[in-house]
């Protein structure tokens, strides 16, 4: 496997160099550098926050005491977390579907609901890059509850040169 610094540098160039194009050579090198790991056939993820917990007790001379934690607790789960390769600020995943390759790129510190924090490079069966798409999110509020369901999608972004 290629050094993670090289993978991070290639990814940075692919994402940040130009607004409408990306280097086909960098994309080929990235695909060759990433390890092939088994990925689940469907990726499910969940993320959220809960209000801080509290502790109850009895203090002699004071009586019942309750201390509330003002900080929120957050959680996140992804069924494909073992399949990702971490390099710098990026999580990368190689997918093989119907004889084609895809490299999914996601920022590590990004919130799952943020748009534009992920990209998908598609390749043909020989490893030649075809396009890069950017992540968009479709979200629906579950009735009148605070639960929001977010389904990621992709829209065209860059073409190879």
Tab-separated table of C-alpha atoms in Angstrom:
chain	number	residue	atom	x	y	z
A	1	UNK	CA	0.000	0.000	0.000
A	2	UNK	CA	1.170	3.487	-0.823
A	3	UNK	CA	1.989	5.893	1.982
A	4	UNK	CA	-1.057	7.626	3.490
A	5	UNK	CA	0.618	11.009	2.959
A	6	UNK	CA	0.671	10.325	-0.803
A	7	UNK	CA	-2.995	9.277	-0.748
A	8	UNK	CA	-3.930	12.433	1.197
A	9	UNK	CA	-1.934	14.647	-1.207
A	10	UNK	CA	-3.558	13.047	-4.272
A	11	UNK	CA	-7.017	13.513	-2.737
A	12	UNK	CA	-6.289	17.159	-1.849
A	13	UNK	CA	-5.232	17.861	-5.445
A	14	UNK	CA	-8.292	16.120	-6.869
A	15	UNK	CA	-10.684	18.060	-4.637
A	16	UNK	CA	-9.058	21.492	-4.373
A	17	UNK	CA	-6.944	22.121	-7.535
A	18	UNK	CA	-9.604	23.221	-10.032
A	19	UNK	CA	-13.303	24.059	-9.817
A	20	UNK	CA	-14.534	22.138	-12.870
A	21	UNK	CA	-11.779	19.645	-13.788
A	22	UNK	CA	-9.453	17.168	-12.108
A	23	UNK	CA	-6.257	15.385	-13.144
A	24	UNK	CA	-6.920	11.976	-14.696
A	25	UNK	CA	-3.390	10.855	-13.737
A	26	UNK	CA	-3.982	11.737	-10.069
A	27	UNK	CA	-7.264	9.828	-10.142
A	28	UNK	CA	-5.553	6.742	-11.644
A	29	UNK	CA	-2.785	6.904	-9.016
A	30	UNK	CA	-5.366	7.215	-6.252
A	31	UNK	CA	-7.267	4.133	-7.442
A	32	UNK	CA	-4.010	2.146	-7.674
A	33	UNK	CA	-2.843	3.290	-4.220
A	34	UNK	CA	-5.992	2.384	-2.293
A	35	UNK	CA	-6.347	-1.115	-0.833
A	36	UNK	CA	-9.296	-3.204	-1.940
A	37	UNK	CA	-11.383	-4.140	1.075
A	38	UNK	CA	-14.656	-5.939	1.299
A	39	UNK	CA	-17.475	-3.420	1.587
A	40	UNK	CA	-21.056	-4.128	2.583
A	41	UNK	CA	-23.639	-4.292	-0.192
A	42	UNK	CA	-25.567	-1.502	1.514
A	43	UNK	CA	-24.225	1.275	3.704
A	44	UNK	CA	-26.338	2.319	6.636
A	45	UNK	CA	-25.410	5.104	8.990
A	46	UNK	CA	-26.921	6.922	11.882
A	47	UNK	CA	-25.813	10.042	13.711
A	48	UNK	CA	-27.377	12.181	16.373
A	49	UNK	CA	-27.102	14.052	19.625
A	50	UNK	CA	-28.722	13.535	22.984
A	51	UNK	CA	-28.957	15.959	25.836
A	52	UNK	CA	-26.335	15.579	28.536
A	53	UNK	CA	-26.944	13.041	31.246
A	54	UNK	CA	-27.504	13.639	34.906
A	55	UNK	CA	-26.490	12.052	38.180
A	56	UNK	CA	-28.640	11.677	41.283
A	57	UNK	CA	-27.618	10.976	44.802
A	58	UNK	CA	-28.043	11.774	48.432
A	59	UNK	CA	-25.695	14.165	50.212
A	60	UNK	CA	-25.701	14.087	54.043
A	61	UNK	CA	-26.950	17.354	55.453
A	62	UNK	CA	-28.215	18.467	52.026
A	63	UNK	CA	-30.687	15.810	50.949
A	64	UNK	CA	-31.427	14.604	47.430
A	65	UNK	CA	-28.999	16.046	44.886
A	66	UNK	CA	-29.168	16.023	41.083
A	67	UNK	CA	-26.283	17.217	38.916
A	68	UNK	CA	-27.010	17.757	35.222
A	69	UNK	CA	-24.326	17.632	32.533
A	70	UNK	CA	-24.793	20.677	30.237
A	71	UNK	CA	-22.852	19.104	27.343
A	72	UNK	CA	-24.701	17.177	24.653
A	73	UNK	CA	-23.632	13.622	23.851
A	74	UNK	CA	-23.267	12.706	20.188
A	75	UNK	CA	-23.126	9.347	18.471
A	76	UNK	CA	-22.383	8.076	14.970
A	77	UNK	CA	-22.462	4.625	13.373
A	78	UNK	CA	-21.642	3.497	9.829
A	79	UNK	CA	-21.932	-0.128	8.701
A	80	UNK	CA	-18.994	0.337	6.292
A	81	UNK	CA	-16.565	1.956	8.744
A	82	UNK	CA	-14.117	-0.989	8.549
A	83	UNK	CA	-13.906	-0.723	4.760
A	84	UNK	CA	-12.688	2.902	4.674
A	85	UNK	CA	-9.032	3.919	4.375
A	86	UNK	CA	-8.117	6.954	6.459
A	87	UNK	CA	-5.551	9.383	5.011
A	88	UNK	CA	-5.194	12.873	6.463
A	89	UNK	CA	-8.573	14.601	6.566
A	90	UNK	CA	-10.106	12.007	4.224
A	91	UNK	CA	-11.905	8.675	4.453
A	92	UNK	CA	-11.749	6.782	1.169
A	93	UNK	CA	-13.611	3.688	0.014
A	94	UNK	CA	-13.126	1.705	-3.201
A	95	UNK	CA	-16.334	0.210	-4.575
A	96	UNK	CA	-16.706	-2.218	-7.468
A	97	UNK	CA	-20.119	-2.294	-9.110
A	98	UNK	CA	-21.036	-3.925	-12.434
A	99	UNK	CA	-17.443	-4.027	-13.669
A	100	UNK	CA	-16.757	-0.370	-12.873
A	101	UNK	CA	-14.768	1.191	-10.046
A	102	UNK	CA	-15.774	4.030	-7.762
A	103	UNK	CA	-13.763	5.881	-5.122
A	104	UNK	CA	-15.915	7.500	-2.476
A	105	UNK	CA	-14.192	10.389	-0.692
A	106	UNK	CA	-15.504	11.883	2.538
A	107	UNK	CA	-14.074	14.451	4.935
A	108	UNK	CA	-13.439	12.908	8.346
A	109	UNK	CA	-14.638	15.809	10.468
A	110	UNK	CA	-17.638	16.597	8.263
A	111	UNK	CA	-21.133	16.340	9.609
A	112	UNK	CA	-23.119	13.692	7.727
A	113	UNK	CA	-25.798	16.266	6.940
A	114	UNK	CA	-23.413	18.796	5.357
A	115	UNK	CA	-23.666	19.027	1.587
A	116	UNK	CA	-20.518	19.125	-0.509
A	117	UNK	CA	-18.412	17.234	2.057
A	118	UNK	CA	-18.067	14.138	-0.100
A	119	UNK	CA	-17.132	13.208	-3.659
A	120	UNK	CA	-17.406	10.132	-5.855
A	121	UNK	CA	-14.953	9.414	-8.678
A	122	UNK	CA	-16.208	6.927	-11.274
A	123	UNK	CA	-13.902	4.826	-13.432
A	124	UNK	CA	-14.489	2.443	-16.319
A	125	UNK	CA	-13.455	-1.222	-16.093
A	126	UNK	CA	-9.862	-0.416	-17.144
A	127	UNK	CA	-9.404	2.215	-14.396
A	128	UNK	CA	-9.780	5.305	-16.586
A	129	UNK	CA	-11.553	8.098	-14.663
A	130	UNK	CA	-14.863	9.225	-16.157
A	131	UNK	CA	-16.250	11.885	-13.803
A	132	UNK	CA	-16.342	13.237	-10.274
A	133	UNK	CA	-19.637	13.870	-8.528
A	134	UNK	CA	-20.293	15.899	-5.380
A	135	UNK	CA	-22.561	14.785	-2.537
A	136	UNK	CA	-25.965	16.345	-2.118
A	137	UNK	CA	-28.422	15.444	0.621
A	138	UNK	CA	-32.139	14.918	0.466
A	139	UNK	CA	-33.684	15.210	3.909
A	140	UNK	CA	-37.130	14.555	5.294
A	141	UNK	CA	-38.441	15.277	8.753
A	142	UNK	CA	-40.158	12.254	10.266
A	143	UNK	CA	-43.666	13.608	10.825
A	144	UNK	CA	-43.496	16.298	13.552
A	145	UNK	CA	-40.618	14.757	15.481
A	146	UNK	CA	-37.029	16.026	15.743
A	147	UNK	CA	-35.885	13.014	13.663
A	148	UNK	CA	-34.572	13.941	10.217
A	149	UNK	CA	-33.843	11.246	7.628
A	150	UNK	CA	-31.004	12.172	5.270
A	151	UNK	CA	-30.438	10.225	2.049
A	152	UNK	CA	-27.247	11.167	0.209
A	153	UNK	CA	-27.154	11.513	-3.536
A	154	UNK	CA	-24.704	12.696	-6.154
A	155	UNK	CA	-24.699	15.432	-8.781
A	156	UNK	CA	-22.089	16.027	-11.531
A	157	UNK	CA	-19.188	18.208	-10.473
A	158	UNK	CA	-15.871	17.778	-12.308
A	159	UNK	CA	-14.567	16.153	-15.487
A	160	UNK	CA	-11.088	14.659	-16.065
A	161	UNK	CA	-8.393	16.368	-18.137
